[in-house]
């Protein structure tokens, strides 16, 4: 699919929050971008390490559930799964993904779980 020129023209680079403090997470800066259709974060630091371990684990577990969609991928076998799961923590090594697989190496795409 082609991205329309109006959407491409409305992309804005946004600096990520520097911490998980309430002030850093304020939506005030984002609210100034009401006419922008795409926010492109320049980077996203690992802010989970600033949380207590139990809270970080709880938040990561919740986020794992947000990252799958039913889509049009063709299953490898007839009657196989045809959905896509995105791994939000692909760049965190080690980590456990939504299918409960432990990743100790760089992430790579695969059919599964």
PDB file of C-alpha atoms in Angstrom:
ATOM      1  CA  UNK A   1       0.000   0.000   0.000  1.00  0.00           C
ATOM      2  CA  UNK A   2       1.094   3.525  -0.697  1.00  0.00           C
ATOM      3  CA  UNK A   3       1.338   6.128   2.005  1.00  0.00           C
ATOM      4  CA  UNK A   4      -0.463   9.262   0.933  1.00  0.00           C
ATOM      5  CA  UNK A   5       1.499  12.480   0.503  1.00  0.00           C
ATOM      6  CA  UNK A   6      -0.625  14.181   3.176  1.00  0.00           C
ATOM      7  CA  UNK A   7       0.374  11.546   5.737  1.00  0.00           C
ATOM      8  CA  UNK A   8       4.055  11.676   4.746  1.00  0.00           C
ATOM      9  CA  UNK A   9       3.982  15.461   5.064  1.00  0.00           C
ATOM     10  CA  UNK A  10       2.519  15.282   8.575  1.00  0.00           C
ATOM     11  CA  UNK A  11       5.226  13.069  10.134  1.00  0.00           C
ATOM     12  CA  UNK A  12       6.954  14.732  13.100  1.00  0.00           C
ATOM     13  CA  UNK A  13      10.057  13.564  14.963  1.00  0.00           C
ATOM     14  CA  UNK A  14       9.480  13.407  18.714  1.00  0.00           C
ATOM     15  CA  UNK A  15      12.046  12.956  21.472  1.00  0.00           C
ATOM     16  CA  UNK A  16      11.233  10.066  23.838  1.00  0.00           C
ATOM     17  CA  UNK A  17      10.695  10.567  27.569  1.00  0.00           C
ATOM     18  CA  UNK A  18      13.898  10.576  29.616  1.00  0.00           C
ATOM     19  CA  UNK A  19      12.326   8.819  32.619  1.00  0.00           C
ATOM     20  CA  UNK A  20       9.068   7.410  33.913  1.00  0.00           C
ATOM     21  CA  UNK A  21       8.484  10.383  36.182  1.00  0.00           C
ATOM     22  CA  UNK A  22       5.057  11.971  35.762  1.00  0.00           C
ATOM     23  CA  UNK A  23       6.529  15.214  34.396  1.00  0.00           C
ATOM     24  CA  UNK A  24       8.520  13.387  31.714  1.00  0.00           C
ATOM     25  CA  UNK A  25       5.448  11.424  30.626  1.00  0.00           C
ATOM     26  CA  UNK A  26       3.224  14.492  30.390  1.00  0.00           C
ATOM     27  CA  UNK A  27       1.183  14.577  27.213  1.00  0.00           C
ATOM     28  CA  UNK A  28       1.424  18.351  27.006  1.00  0.00           C
ATOM     29  CA  UNK A  29       4.090  18.281  24.270  1.00  0.00           C
ATOM     30  CA  UNK A  30       2.162  15.687  22.296  1.00  0.00           C
ATOM     31  CA  UNK A  31      -1.053  17.696  22.548  1.00  0.00           C
ATOM     32  CA  UNK A  32       0.702  20.463  20.625  1.00  0.00           C
ATOM     33  CA  UNK A  33       0.838  18.067  17.670  1.00  0.00           C
ATOM     34  CA  UNK A  34      -2.913  17.873  17.046  1.00  0.00           C
ATOM     35  CA  UNK A  35      -2.557  18.321  13.280  1.00  0.00           C
ATOM     36  CA  UNK A  36       0.115  15.622  13.002  1.00  0.00           C
ATOM     37  CA  UNK A  37      -0.923  12.189  11.772  1.00  0.00           C
ATOM     38  CA  UNK A  38       2.291  10.236  12.537  1.00  0.00           C
ATOM     39  CA  UNK A  39       4.613  10.687  15.512  1.00  0.00           C
ATOM     40  CA  UNK A  40       8.052   9.224  14.845  1.00  0.00           C
ATOM     41  CA  UNK A  41       9.950   8.698  18.075  1.00  0.00           C
ATOM     42  CA  UNK A  42      13.660   9.176  17.406  1.00  0.00           C
ATOM     43  CA  UNK A  43      14.530   6.381  19.852  1.00  0.00           C
ATOM     44  CA  UNK A  44      13.023   4.688  22.867  1.00  0.00           C
ATOM     45  CA  UNK A  45      15.261   4.094  25.854  1.00  0.00           C
ATOM     46  CA  UNK A  46      14.689   1.088  28.116  1.00  0.00           C
ATOM     47  CA  UNK A  47      12.827   2.827  30.907  1.00  0.00           C
ATOM     48  CA  UNK A  48      11.702  -0.438  32.488  1.00  0.00           C
ATOM     49  CA  UNK A  49      15.037  -0.621  34.304  1.00  0.00           C
ATOM     50  CA  UNK A  50      14.003   2.474  36.258  1.00  0.00           C
ATOM     51  CA  UNK A  51      11.063   0.575  37.785  1.00  0.00           C
ATOM     52  CA  UNK A  52      11.224  -1.827  40.728  1.00  0.00           C
ATOM     53  CA  UNK A  53      11.685  -5.393  39.334  1.00  0.00           C
ATOM     54  CA  UNK A  54       8.165  -6.583  40.208  1.00  0.00           C
ATOM     55  CA  UNK A  55       6.527  -3.560  38.586  1.00  0.00           C
ATOM     56  CA  UNK A  56       8.728  -3.817  35.474  1.00  0.00           C
ATOM     57  CA  UNK A  57       7.806  -7.502  35.044  1.00  0.00           C
ATOM     58  CA  UNK A  58       4.090  -6.716  35.493  1.00  0.00           C
ATOM     59  CA  UNK A  59       4.188  -3.905  32.903  1.00  0.00           C
ATOM     60  CA  UNK A  60       6.134  -5.968  30.369  1.00  0.00           C
ATOM     61  CA  UNK A  61       3.676  -8.846  30.769  1.00  0.00           C
ATOM     62  CA  UNK A  62       0.774  -6.472  30.090  1.00  0.00           C
ATOM     63  CA  UNK A  63       2.474  -5.021  27.002  1.00  0.00           C
ATOM     64  CA  UNK A  64       3.124  -8.467  25.500  1.00  0.00           C
ATOM     65  CA  UNK A  65      -0.625  -8.874  25.049  1.00  0.00           C
ATOM     66  CA  UNK A  66      -0.940  -5.745  22.906  1.00  0.00           C
ATOM     67  CA  UNK A  67       1.115  -6.975  20.009  1.00  0.00           C
ATOM     68  CA  UNK A  68      -0.722  -9.538  17.928  1.00  0.00           C
ATOM     69  CA  UNK A  69      -3.115  -9.112  15.036  1.00  0.00           C
ATOM     70  CA  UNK A  70      -4.959 -11.451  12.722  1.00  0.00           C
ATOM     71  CA  UNK A  71      -3.570 -10.930   9.305  1.00  0.00           C
ATOM     72  CA  UNK A  72      -3.000 -12.444   5.960  1.00  0.00           C
ATOM     73  CA  UNK A  73       0.196 -14.457   6.450  1.00  0.00           C
ATOM     74  CA  UNK A  74      -0.017 -17.792   4.681  1.00  0.00           C
ATOM     75  CA  UNK A  75       0.469 -20.709   7.083  1.00  0.00           C
ATOM     76  CA  UNK A  76       3.284 -23.152   6.368  1.00  0.00           C
ATOM     77  CA  UNK A  77       0.840 -26.055   6.671  1.00  0.00           C
ATOM     78  CA  UNK A  78      -2.822 -26.336   5.744  1.00  0.00           C
ATOM     79  CA  UNK A  79      -4.941 -25.276   8.688  1.00  0.00           C
ATOM     80  CA  UNK A  80      -1.947 -23.689  10.407  1.00  0.00           C
ATOM     81  CA  UNK A  81      -1.980 -20.354  12.113  1.00  0.00           C
ATOM     82  CA  UNK A  82      -2.294 -17.254   9.972  1.00  0.00           C
ATOM     83  CA  UNK A  83      -1.687 -14.416  12.380  1.00  0.00           C
ATOM     84  CA  UNK A  84       1.217 -12.131  13.148  1.00  0.00           C
ATOM     85  CA  UNK A  85       2.679 -11.601  16.612  1.00  0.00           C
ATOM     86  CA  UNK A  86       4.953  -8.625  17.083  1.00  0.00           C
ATOM     87  CA  UNK A  87       7.562  -8.823  19.809  1.00  0.00           C
ATOM     88  CA  UNK A  88       7.740  -5.400  21.463  1.00  0.00           C
ATOM     89  CA  UNK A  89      10.819  -6.492  23.382  1.00  0.00           C
ATOM     90  CA  UNK A  90      12.790  -7.856  20.422  1.00  0.00           C
ATOM     91  CA  UNK A  91      15.721  -5.615  21.308  1.00  0.00           C
ATOM     92  CA  UNK A  92      15.875  -6.721  24.959  1.00  0.00           C
ATOM     93  CA  UNK A  93      18.180  -9.707  25.424  1.00  0.00           C
ATOM     94  CA  UNK A  94      17.299 -11.900  27.228  1.00  0.00           C
ATOM     95  CA  UNK A  95      13.523 -11.715  27.312  1.00  0.00           C
ATOM     96  CA  UNK A  96      10.446 -13.937  27.159  1.00  0.00           C
ATOM     97  CA  UNK A  97       7.965 -13.359  24.322  1.00  0.00           C
ATOM     98  CA  UNK A  98       4.174 -13.658  24.248  1.00  0.00           C
ATOM     99  CA  UNK A  99       4.418 -17.375  23.354  1.00  0.00           C
ATOM    100  CA  UNK A 100       6.576 -17.891  26.456  1.00  0.00           C
ATOM    101  CA  UNK A 101       9.729 -18.506  24.398  1.00  0.00           C
ATOM    102  CA  UNK A 102      12.988 -17.421  25.999  1.00  0.00           C
ATOM    103  CA  UNK A 103      15.175 -15.276  23.685  1.00  0.00           C
ATOM    104  CA  UNK A 104      18.871 -15.307  24.542  1.00  0.00           C
ATOM    105  CA  UNK A 105      20.054 -14.180  21.106  1.00  0.00           C
ATOM    106  CA  UNK A 106      19.109 -11.502  18.606  1.00  0.00           C
ATOM    107  CA  UNK A 107      15.490 -11.667  17.482  1.00  0.00           C
ATOM    108  CA  UNK A 108      14.525 -13.136  14.096  1.00  0.00           C
ATOM    109  CA  UNK A 109      11.103 -13.659  12.479  1.00  0.00           C
ATOM    110  CA  UNK A 110       9.518 -17.094  12.743  1.00  0.00           C
ATOM    111  CA  UNK A 111       6.206 -18.836  12.366  1.00  0.00           C
ATOM    112  CA  UNK A 112       4.804 -20.118  15.582  1.00  0.00           C
ATOM    113  CA  UNK A 113       4.282 -20.394  18.445  1.00  0.00           C
TER     114      UNK A 113
END
